[in-house]
Coordinates of C-alpha atoms and ligand atoms in Angstrom, one line a residue:
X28 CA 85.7 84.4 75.8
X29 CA 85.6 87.8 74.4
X30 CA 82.5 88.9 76.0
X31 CA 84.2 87.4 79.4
X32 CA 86.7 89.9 78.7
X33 CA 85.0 93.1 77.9
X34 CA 83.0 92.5 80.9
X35 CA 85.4 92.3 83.6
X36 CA 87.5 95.4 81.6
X37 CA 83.4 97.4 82.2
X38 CA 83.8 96.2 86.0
X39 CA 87.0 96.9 86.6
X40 CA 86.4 101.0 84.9
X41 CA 83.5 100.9 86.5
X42 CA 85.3 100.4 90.0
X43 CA 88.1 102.5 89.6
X44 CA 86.1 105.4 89.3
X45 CA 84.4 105.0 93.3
X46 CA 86.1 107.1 95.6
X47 CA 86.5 107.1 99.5
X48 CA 85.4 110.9 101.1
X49 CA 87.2 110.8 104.9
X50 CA 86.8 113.6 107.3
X51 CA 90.2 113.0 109.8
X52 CA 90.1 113.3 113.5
X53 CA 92.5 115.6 113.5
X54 CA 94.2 113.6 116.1
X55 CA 91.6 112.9 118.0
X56 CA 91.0 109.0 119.6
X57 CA 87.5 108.7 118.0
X58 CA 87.1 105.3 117.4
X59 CA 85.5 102.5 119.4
X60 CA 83.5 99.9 119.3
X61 CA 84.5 96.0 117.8
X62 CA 85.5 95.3 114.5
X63 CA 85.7 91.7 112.9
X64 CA 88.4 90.5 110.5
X65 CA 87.5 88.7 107.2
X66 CA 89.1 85.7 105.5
X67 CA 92.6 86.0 104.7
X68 CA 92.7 86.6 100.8
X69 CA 95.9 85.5 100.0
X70 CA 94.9 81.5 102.3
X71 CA 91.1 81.9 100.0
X72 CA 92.5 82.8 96.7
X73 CA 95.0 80.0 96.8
X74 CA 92.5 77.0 97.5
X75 CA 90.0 78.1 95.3
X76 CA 93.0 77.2 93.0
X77 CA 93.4 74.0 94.6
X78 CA 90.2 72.7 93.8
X79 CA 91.8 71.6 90.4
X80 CA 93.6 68.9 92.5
X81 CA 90.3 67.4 93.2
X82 CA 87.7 65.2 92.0
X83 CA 85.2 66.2 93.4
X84 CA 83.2 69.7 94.2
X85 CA 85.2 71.9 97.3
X86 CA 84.0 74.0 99.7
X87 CA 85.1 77.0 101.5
X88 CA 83.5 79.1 104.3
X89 CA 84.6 82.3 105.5
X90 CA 86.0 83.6 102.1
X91 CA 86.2 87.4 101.8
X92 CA 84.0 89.5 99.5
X93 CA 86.4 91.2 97.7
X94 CA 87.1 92.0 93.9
X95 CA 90.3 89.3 94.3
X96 CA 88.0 86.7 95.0
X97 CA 85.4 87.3 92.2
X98 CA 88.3 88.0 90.0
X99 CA 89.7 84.5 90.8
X100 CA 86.1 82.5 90.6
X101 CA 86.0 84.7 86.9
X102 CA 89.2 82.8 86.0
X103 CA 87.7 79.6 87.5
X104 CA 84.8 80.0 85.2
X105 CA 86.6 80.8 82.2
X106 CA 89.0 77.8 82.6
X107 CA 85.7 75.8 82.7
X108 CA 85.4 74.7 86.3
X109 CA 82.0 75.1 88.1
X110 CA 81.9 78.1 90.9
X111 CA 79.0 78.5 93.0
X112 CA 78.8 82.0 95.2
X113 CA 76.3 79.5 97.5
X114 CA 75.7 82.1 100.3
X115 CA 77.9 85.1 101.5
X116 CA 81.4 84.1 102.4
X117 CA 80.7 80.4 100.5
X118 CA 82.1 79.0 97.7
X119 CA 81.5 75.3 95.9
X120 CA 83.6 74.9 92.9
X121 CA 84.6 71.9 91.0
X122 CA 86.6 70.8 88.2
X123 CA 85.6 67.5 87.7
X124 CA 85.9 67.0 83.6
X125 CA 88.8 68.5 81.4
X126 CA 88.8 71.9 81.4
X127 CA 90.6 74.7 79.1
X128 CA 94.0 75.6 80.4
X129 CA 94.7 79.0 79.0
X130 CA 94.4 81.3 81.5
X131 CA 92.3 84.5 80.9
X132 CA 94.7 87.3 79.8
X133 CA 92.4 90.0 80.8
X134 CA 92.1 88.6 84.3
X135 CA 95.6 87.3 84.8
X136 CA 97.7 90.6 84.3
X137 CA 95.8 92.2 86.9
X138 CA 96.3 89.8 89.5
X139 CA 99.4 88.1 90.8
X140 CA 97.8 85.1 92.3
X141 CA 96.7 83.9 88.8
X142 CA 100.2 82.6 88.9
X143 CA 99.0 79.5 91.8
X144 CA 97.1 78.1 89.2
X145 CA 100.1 76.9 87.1
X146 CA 100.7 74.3 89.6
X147 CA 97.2 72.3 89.3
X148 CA 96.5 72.8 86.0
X149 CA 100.2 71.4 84.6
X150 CA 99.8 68.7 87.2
X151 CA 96.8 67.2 86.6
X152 CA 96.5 68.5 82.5
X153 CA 100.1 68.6 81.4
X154 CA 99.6 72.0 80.2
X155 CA 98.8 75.7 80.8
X156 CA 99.1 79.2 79.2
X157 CA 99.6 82.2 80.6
X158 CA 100.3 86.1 80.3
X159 CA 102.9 87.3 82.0
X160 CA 100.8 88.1 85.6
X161 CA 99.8 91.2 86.9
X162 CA 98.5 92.6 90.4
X163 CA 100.0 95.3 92.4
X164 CA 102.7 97.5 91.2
X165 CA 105.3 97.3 94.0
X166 CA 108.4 95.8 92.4
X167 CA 109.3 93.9 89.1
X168 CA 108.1 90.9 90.2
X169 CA 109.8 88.1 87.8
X170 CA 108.4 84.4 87.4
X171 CA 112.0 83.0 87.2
X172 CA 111.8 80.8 89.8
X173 CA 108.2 79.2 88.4
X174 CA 109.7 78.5 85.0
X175 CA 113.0 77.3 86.1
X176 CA 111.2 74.9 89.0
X177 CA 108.7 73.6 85.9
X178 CA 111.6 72.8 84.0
X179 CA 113.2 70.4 86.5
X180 CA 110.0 69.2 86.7
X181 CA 109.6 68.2 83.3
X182 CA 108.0 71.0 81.5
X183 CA 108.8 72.4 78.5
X184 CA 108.6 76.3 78.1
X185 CA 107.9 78.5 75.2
X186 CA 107.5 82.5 75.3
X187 CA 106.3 84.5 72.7
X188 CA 105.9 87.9 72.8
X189 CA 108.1 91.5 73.5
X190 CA 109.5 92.4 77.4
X191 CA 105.6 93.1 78.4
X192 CA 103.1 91.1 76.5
X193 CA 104.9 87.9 77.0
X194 CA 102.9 84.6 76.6
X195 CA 104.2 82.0 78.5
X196 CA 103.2 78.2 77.1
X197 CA 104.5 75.3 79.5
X198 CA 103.9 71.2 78.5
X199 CA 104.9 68.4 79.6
X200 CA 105.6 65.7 77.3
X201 CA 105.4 62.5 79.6
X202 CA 102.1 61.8 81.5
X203 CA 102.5 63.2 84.7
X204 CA 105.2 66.3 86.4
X205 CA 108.1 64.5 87.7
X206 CA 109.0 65.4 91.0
X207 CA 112.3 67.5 91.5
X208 CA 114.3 69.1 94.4
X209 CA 113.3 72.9 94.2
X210 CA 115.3 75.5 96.0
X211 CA 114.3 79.0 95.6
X212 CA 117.0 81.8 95.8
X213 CA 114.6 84.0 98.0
X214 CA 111.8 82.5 100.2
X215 CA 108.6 83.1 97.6
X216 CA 105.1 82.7 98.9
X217 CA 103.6 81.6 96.2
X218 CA 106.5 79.4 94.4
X219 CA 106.2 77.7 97.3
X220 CA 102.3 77.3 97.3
X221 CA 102.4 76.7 93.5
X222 CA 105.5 73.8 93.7
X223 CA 103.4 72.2 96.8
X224 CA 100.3 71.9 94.6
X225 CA 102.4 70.5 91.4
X226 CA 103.8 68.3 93.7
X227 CA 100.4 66.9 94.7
X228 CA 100.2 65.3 91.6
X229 CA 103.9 64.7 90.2
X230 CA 104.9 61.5 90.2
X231 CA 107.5 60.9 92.6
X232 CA 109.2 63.2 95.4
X233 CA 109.1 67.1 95.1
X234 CA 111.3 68.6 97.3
X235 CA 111.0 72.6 98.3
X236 CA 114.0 74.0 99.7
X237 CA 114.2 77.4 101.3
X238 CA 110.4 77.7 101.0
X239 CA 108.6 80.2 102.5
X240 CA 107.1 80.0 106.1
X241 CA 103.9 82.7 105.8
X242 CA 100.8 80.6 107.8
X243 CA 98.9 81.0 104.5
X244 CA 101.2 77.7 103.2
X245 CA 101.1 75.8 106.2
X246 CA 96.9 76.2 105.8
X247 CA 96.9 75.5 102.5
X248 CA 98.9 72.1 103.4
X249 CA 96.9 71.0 106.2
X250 CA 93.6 71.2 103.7
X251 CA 95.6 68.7 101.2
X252 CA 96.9 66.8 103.8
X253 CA 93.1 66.4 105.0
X254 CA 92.5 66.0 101.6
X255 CA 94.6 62.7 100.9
X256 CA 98.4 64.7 100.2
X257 CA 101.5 63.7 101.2
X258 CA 102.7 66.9 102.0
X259 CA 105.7 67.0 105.1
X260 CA 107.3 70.0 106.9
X261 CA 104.9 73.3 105.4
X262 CA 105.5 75.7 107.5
X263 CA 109.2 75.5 107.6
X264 CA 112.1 75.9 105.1
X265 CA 112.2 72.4 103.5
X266 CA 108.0 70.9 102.3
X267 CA 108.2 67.2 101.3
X268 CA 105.6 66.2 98.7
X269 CA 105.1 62.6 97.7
X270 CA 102.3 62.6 94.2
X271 CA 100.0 60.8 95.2
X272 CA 96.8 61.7 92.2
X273 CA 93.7 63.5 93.0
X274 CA 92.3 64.5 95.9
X275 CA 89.0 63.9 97.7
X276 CA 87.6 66.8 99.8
X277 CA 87.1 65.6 103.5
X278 CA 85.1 68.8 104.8
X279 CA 84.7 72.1 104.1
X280 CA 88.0 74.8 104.1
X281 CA 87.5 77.1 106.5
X282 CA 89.6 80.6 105.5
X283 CA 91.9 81.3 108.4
X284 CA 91.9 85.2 109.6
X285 CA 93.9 87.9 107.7
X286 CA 96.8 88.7 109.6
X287 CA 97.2 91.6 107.2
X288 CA 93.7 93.3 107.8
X289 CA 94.2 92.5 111.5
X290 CA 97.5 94.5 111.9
X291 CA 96.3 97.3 109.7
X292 CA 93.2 97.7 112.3
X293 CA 95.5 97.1 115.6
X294 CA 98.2 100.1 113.5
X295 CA 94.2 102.3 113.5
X296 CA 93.5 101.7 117.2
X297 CA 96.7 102.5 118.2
X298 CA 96.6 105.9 116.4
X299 CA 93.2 107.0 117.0
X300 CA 90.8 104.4 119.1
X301 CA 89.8 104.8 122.5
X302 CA 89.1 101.5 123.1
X303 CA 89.0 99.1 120.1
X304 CA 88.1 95.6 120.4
X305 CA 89.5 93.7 117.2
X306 CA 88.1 90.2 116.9
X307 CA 88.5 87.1 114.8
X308 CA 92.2 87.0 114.2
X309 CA 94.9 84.7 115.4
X310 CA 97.4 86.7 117.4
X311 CA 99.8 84.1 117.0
X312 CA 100.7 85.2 113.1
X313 CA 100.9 89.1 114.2
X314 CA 104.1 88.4 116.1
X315 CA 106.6 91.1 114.4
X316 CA 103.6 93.5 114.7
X317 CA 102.6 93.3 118.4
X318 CA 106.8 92.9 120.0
X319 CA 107.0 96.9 117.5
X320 CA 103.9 98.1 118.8
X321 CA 104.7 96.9 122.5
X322 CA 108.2 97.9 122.6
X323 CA 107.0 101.2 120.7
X324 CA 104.8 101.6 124.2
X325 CA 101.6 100.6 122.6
X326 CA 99.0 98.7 125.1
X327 CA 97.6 95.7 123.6
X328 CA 95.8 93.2 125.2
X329 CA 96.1 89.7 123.5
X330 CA 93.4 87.4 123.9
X331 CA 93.4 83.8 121.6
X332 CA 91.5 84.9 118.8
X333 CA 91.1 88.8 119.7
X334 CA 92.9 91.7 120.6
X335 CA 92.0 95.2 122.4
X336 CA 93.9 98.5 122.5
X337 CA 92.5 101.0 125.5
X338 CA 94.6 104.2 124.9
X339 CA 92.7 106.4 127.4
X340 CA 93.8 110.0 126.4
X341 CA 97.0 109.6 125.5
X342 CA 98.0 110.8 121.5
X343 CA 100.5 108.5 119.8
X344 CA 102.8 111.4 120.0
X345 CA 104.1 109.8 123.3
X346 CA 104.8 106.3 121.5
X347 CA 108.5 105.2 121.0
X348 CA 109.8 105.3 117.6
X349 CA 111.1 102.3 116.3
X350 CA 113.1 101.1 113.2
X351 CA 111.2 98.9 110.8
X352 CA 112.4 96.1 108.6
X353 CA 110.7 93.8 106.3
X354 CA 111.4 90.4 106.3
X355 CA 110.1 87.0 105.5
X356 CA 107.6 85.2 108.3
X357 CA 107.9 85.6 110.7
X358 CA 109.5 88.6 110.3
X359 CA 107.5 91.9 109.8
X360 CA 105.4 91.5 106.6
X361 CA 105.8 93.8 103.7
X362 CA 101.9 94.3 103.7
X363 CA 101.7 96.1 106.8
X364 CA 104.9 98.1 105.7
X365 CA 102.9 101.2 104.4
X366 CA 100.3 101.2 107.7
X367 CA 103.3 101.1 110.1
X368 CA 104.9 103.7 108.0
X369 CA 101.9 105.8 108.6
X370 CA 102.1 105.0 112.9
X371 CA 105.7 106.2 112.8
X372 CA 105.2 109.2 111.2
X373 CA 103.0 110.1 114.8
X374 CA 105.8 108.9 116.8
X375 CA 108.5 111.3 118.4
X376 CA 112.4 110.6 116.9
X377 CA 113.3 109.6 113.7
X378 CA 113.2 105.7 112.5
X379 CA 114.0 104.1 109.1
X380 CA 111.4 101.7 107.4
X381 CA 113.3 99.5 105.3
X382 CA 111.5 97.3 102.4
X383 CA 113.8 94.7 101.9
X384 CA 111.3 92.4 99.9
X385 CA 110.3 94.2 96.6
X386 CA 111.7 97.2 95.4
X387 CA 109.6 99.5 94.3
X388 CA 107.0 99.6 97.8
X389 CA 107.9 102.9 98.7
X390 CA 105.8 105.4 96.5
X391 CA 103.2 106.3 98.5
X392 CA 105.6 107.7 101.2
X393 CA 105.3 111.0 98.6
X394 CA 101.4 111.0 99.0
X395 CA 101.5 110.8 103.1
X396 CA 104.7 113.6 102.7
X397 CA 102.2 115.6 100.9
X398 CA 99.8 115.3 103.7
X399 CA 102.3 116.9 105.8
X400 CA 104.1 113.8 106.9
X401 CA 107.9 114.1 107.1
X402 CA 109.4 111.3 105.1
X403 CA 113.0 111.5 103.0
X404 CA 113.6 108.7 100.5
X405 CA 117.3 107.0 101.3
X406 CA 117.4 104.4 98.3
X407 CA 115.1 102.3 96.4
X408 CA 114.4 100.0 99.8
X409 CA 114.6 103.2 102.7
X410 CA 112.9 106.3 103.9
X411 CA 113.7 107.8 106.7
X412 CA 110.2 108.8 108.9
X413 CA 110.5 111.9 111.2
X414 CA 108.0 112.2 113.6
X415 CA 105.7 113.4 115.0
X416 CA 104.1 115.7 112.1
X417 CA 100.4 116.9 112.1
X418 CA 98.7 114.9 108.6
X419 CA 96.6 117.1 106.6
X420 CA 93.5 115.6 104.5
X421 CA 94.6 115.5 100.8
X422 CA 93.3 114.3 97.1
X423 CA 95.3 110.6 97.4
X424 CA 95.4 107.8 94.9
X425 CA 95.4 104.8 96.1
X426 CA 98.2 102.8 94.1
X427 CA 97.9 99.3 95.8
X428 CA 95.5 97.5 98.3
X429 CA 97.8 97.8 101.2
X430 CA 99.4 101.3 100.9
X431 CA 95.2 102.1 100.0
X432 CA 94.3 101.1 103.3
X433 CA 97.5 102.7 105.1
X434 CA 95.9 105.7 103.3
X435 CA 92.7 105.2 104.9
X436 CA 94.1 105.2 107.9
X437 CA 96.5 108.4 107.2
X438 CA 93.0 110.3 106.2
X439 CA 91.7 109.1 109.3
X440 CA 94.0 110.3 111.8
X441 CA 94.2 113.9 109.2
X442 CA 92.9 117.3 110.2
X443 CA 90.6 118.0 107.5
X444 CA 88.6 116.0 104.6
X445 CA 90.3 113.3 102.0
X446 CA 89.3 112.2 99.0
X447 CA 91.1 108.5 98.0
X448 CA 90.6 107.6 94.8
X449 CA 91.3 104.0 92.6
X450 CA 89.2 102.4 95.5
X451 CA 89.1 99.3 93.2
X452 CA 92.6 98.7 94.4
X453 CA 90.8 98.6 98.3
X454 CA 88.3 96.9 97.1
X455 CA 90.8 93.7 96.1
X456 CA 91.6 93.1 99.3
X457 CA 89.1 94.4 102.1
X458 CA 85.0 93.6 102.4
X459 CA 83.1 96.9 102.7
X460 CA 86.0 98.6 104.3
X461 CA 83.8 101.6 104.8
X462 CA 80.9 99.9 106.3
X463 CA 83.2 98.6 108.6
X464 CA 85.2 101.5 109.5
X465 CA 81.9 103.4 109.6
X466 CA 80.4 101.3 112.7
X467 CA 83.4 102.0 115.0
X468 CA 83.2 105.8 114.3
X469 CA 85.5 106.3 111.3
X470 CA 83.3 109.4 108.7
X471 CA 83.7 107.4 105.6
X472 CA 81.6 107.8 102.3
X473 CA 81.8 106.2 99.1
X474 CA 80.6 107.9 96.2
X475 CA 80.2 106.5 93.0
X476 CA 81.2 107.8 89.5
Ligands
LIG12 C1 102.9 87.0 98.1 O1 103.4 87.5 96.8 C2 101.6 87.8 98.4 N1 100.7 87.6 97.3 C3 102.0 89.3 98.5 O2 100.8 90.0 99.0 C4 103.0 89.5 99.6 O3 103.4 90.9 99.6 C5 104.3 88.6 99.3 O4 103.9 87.2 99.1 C6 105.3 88.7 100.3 O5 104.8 88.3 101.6 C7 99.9 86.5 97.3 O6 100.0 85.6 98.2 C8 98.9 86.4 96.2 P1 107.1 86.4 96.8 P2 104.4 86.7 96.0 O7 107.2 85.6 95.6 O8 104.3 85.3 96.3 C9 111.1 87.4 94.5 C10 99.0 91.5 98.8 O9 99.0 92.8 98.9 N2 110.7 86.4 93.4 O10 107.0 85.8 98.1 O11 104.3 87.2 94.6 C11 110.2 88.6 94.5 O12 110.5 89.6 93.5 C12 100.2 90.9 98.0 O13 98.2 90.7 99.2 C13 111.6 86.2 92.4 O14 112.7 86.8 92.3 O15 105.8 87.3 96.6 C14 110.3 89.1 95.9 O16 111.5 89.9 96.0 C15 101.1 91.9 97.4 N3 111.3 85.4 91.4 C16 110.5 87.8 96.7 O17 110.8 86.8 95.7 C17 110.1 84.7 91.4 O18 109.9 83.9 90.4 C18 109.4 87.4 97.5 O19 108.2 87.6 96.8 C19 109.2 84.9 92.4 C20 109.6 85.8 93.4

């Protein structure tokens, strides 16, 4: 276990030390060309948890190659199950026989979606230990609702531990979760995931109430559904599990598209492409994105599973600007809160971006205000964005995956060179960014330590 450890604390120093080297545009529209959009990590991460609901071996196609993903099979492995990297972008993993349940602590307080795994493992082992989880810093992000929710359940809790080395220790003293009407004070992604999967294998009726609505749930659910769930009504504010034991897979899981990565490249072709072709996405989850950009006077055109963005010569400078608030789905997600914070700051007027989700999202507006951006904090949830301002390239840390890649795009669209560093943090979410970036025109290096 310890030598699990001390090798995934080598990778993760190892990674944190890369950096990105950008030379901007300078407000040029550079870029063109076709880019494709990977598996959506937060739909891959969350069935490769699943697989504990099954018998037999998984599969899933189209995952992403990112350091979430490996961090997640690492976790997989050190619980006992079976992961096999089978070919780029495939994954077989089983958990056929009993497997340890306490989670890794190394690997769970760095990432948040550790937490998904409570859900299988209590349901079909009656127990699980856990850190208290990590992941991006962007808000306190509690576990309230996961303990409380166990509790009806049927779990019993024990903590040990000061306010941030807690060890959390749930068990259930009959044989099987009980099923319980859960409502959750705010509509949580992954409460929601984790209570559908617990649900799976409760005995008895689990009700959700006010569960969240992101596509990622309602993918999730169709794969148990194929699976053998009773699962009724994901994808909308009340999900219906009847327990109904294991699972057999029925097929591979294909990873739906990452609405997050597709937005963050239609916020870069808007800024800076000529013509920018981005394919393998599903429109129909980008929504709150595309009505901003369009009513912001952005030209998009939206094909089924692509979209394209011709600016001609036109700078962004003659964009409308346009208030921004974050909301649940389909309201406009909090991930592409930093890259849209970045387009308005290129816009003429003054708009407010408003994170009403997590509290503590804003940071990096000091980072693009040191590039020259003109961006005055309100409260812990606003800034106000004057624009438009001319960006400057700047040293810039990247302090999560999302703000990292609105960062990327800020360099991009910079006169002069950038230097982003903690490109681990990139690396969690987004396959060979620069390799990417690179073949529609973007000057991206990555240089080692
Ligand atoms: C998921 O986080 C995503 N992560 C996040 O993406 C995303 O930003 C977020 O949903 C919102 O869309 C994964 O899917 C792994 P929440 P999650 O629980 O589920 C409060 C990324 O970059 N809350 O939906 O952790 C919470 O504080 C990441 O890929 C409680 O109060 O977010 C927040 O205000 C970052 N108590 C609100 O609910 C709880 O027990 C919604 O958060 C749980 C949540």
């Amino acid at each position: 276990m310890a030598i699990r450890s001390n090798r995934s604390d080598a990778i993760f120093h190892y990674r944190m030390k890369d950096k990105f080297l950008i030379r901007g545009l300078g407000g040029k529209k550079g870029l063109t060309g076709t880019i494709k959009v990977s598996g959506a990590k937060n739909a891959a991460l969350k069935v490769m948890a699943a697989s504990i609901l099954f018998k037999d071996d998984i599969t899933l196609e189209n995952v992403p190659e990112i350091e979430d993903v490996k961090r997640m099979s690492d976790l997989l492995t050190h619980l006992g199950c079976s992961v096999k990297h089978i070919r780029p972008h495939t994954y077989n993993i089983g958990c056929r026989k009993k497997i340890n349940t306490d989670l890794s602590n190394e690997i769970s307080k760095r990432m948040r979606s550790s937490i998904v795994l409570l859900g299988p493992l209590l349901g079909r082992f009656g127990t699980v230990s856990f850190p208290h989880p990590g992941g991006c810093v962007i808000g306190e992000r509690p576990i309230d609702f996961f303990i409380e929710g166990f509790k009806k359940m049927g779990a019993v809790v024990h903590i040990t531990g000061g306010a941030r080395k807690k060890t959390y220790s749930l068990s259930i003293s009959g044989k099987k979760l009980r099923g319980a009407t859960i409502f959750l004070r705010t509509p949580s992604v992954t409460a929601t995931e984790t209570f559908m999967m617990a649900g799976v294998l409760a005995h008895g009726v689990t009700t959700i109430q006010n569960a969240a609505l992101e596509p990622e749930i309602k993918d999730l659910a169709d794969f148990l559904i194929r699976s053998g769930a009773h699962i009724k009504g994901a994808g909308t504010s009340t999900v219906i599990i009847s327990g109904n034991g294991t699972l057999t897979a029925r097929g591979p899981y294909i990873t739906m598209p990452d609405r997050i990565e597709a937005g963050s490249f239609i916020i870069l072709g808007a800024l800076c492409a000529k013509h920018l072709e981005i394919k393998n996405c599903n429109p129909e989850h980008l929504s709150a994105l595309l009505h901003i950009l369009e009513s912001a006077g952005v030209t998009l055109t939206i094909r089924k599973t692509s979209i394209i963005i011709s600016n001609g010569h036109h700078g962004a400078k003659k964009f409308k600007i346009i208030n921004v608030k974050t909301h649940e789905y389909p309201g406009f997600p909090t991930d592409l809160q930093a890259p849209i914070t970045v387009f308005l700051t290129q816009t003429k007027g003054e708009a407010i971006v408003f994170e009403t989700i997590f509290e503590g999202r804003l940071g990096y507006t000091e980072s693009l205000e040191a590039m020259g951006a003109n961006i005055t904090p309100m409260d812990a949830h606003r800034v106000l964005v004057k624009g438009p301002a001319i960006l400057r390239g700047r040293k810039l840390e990247s302090p999560d995956l999302r703000a990292g890649l609105a960062f990327i795009i800020a360099a991009i669209i910079a006169r002069g060179d950038s230097t982003i560093h903690n490109v681990y943090n990139i690396d969690r979410g987004y396959e060979h960014i620069e390799d990417r970036l690179r073949a529609i025109g973007v000057s991206i290096t990555r240089v080692g330590n």
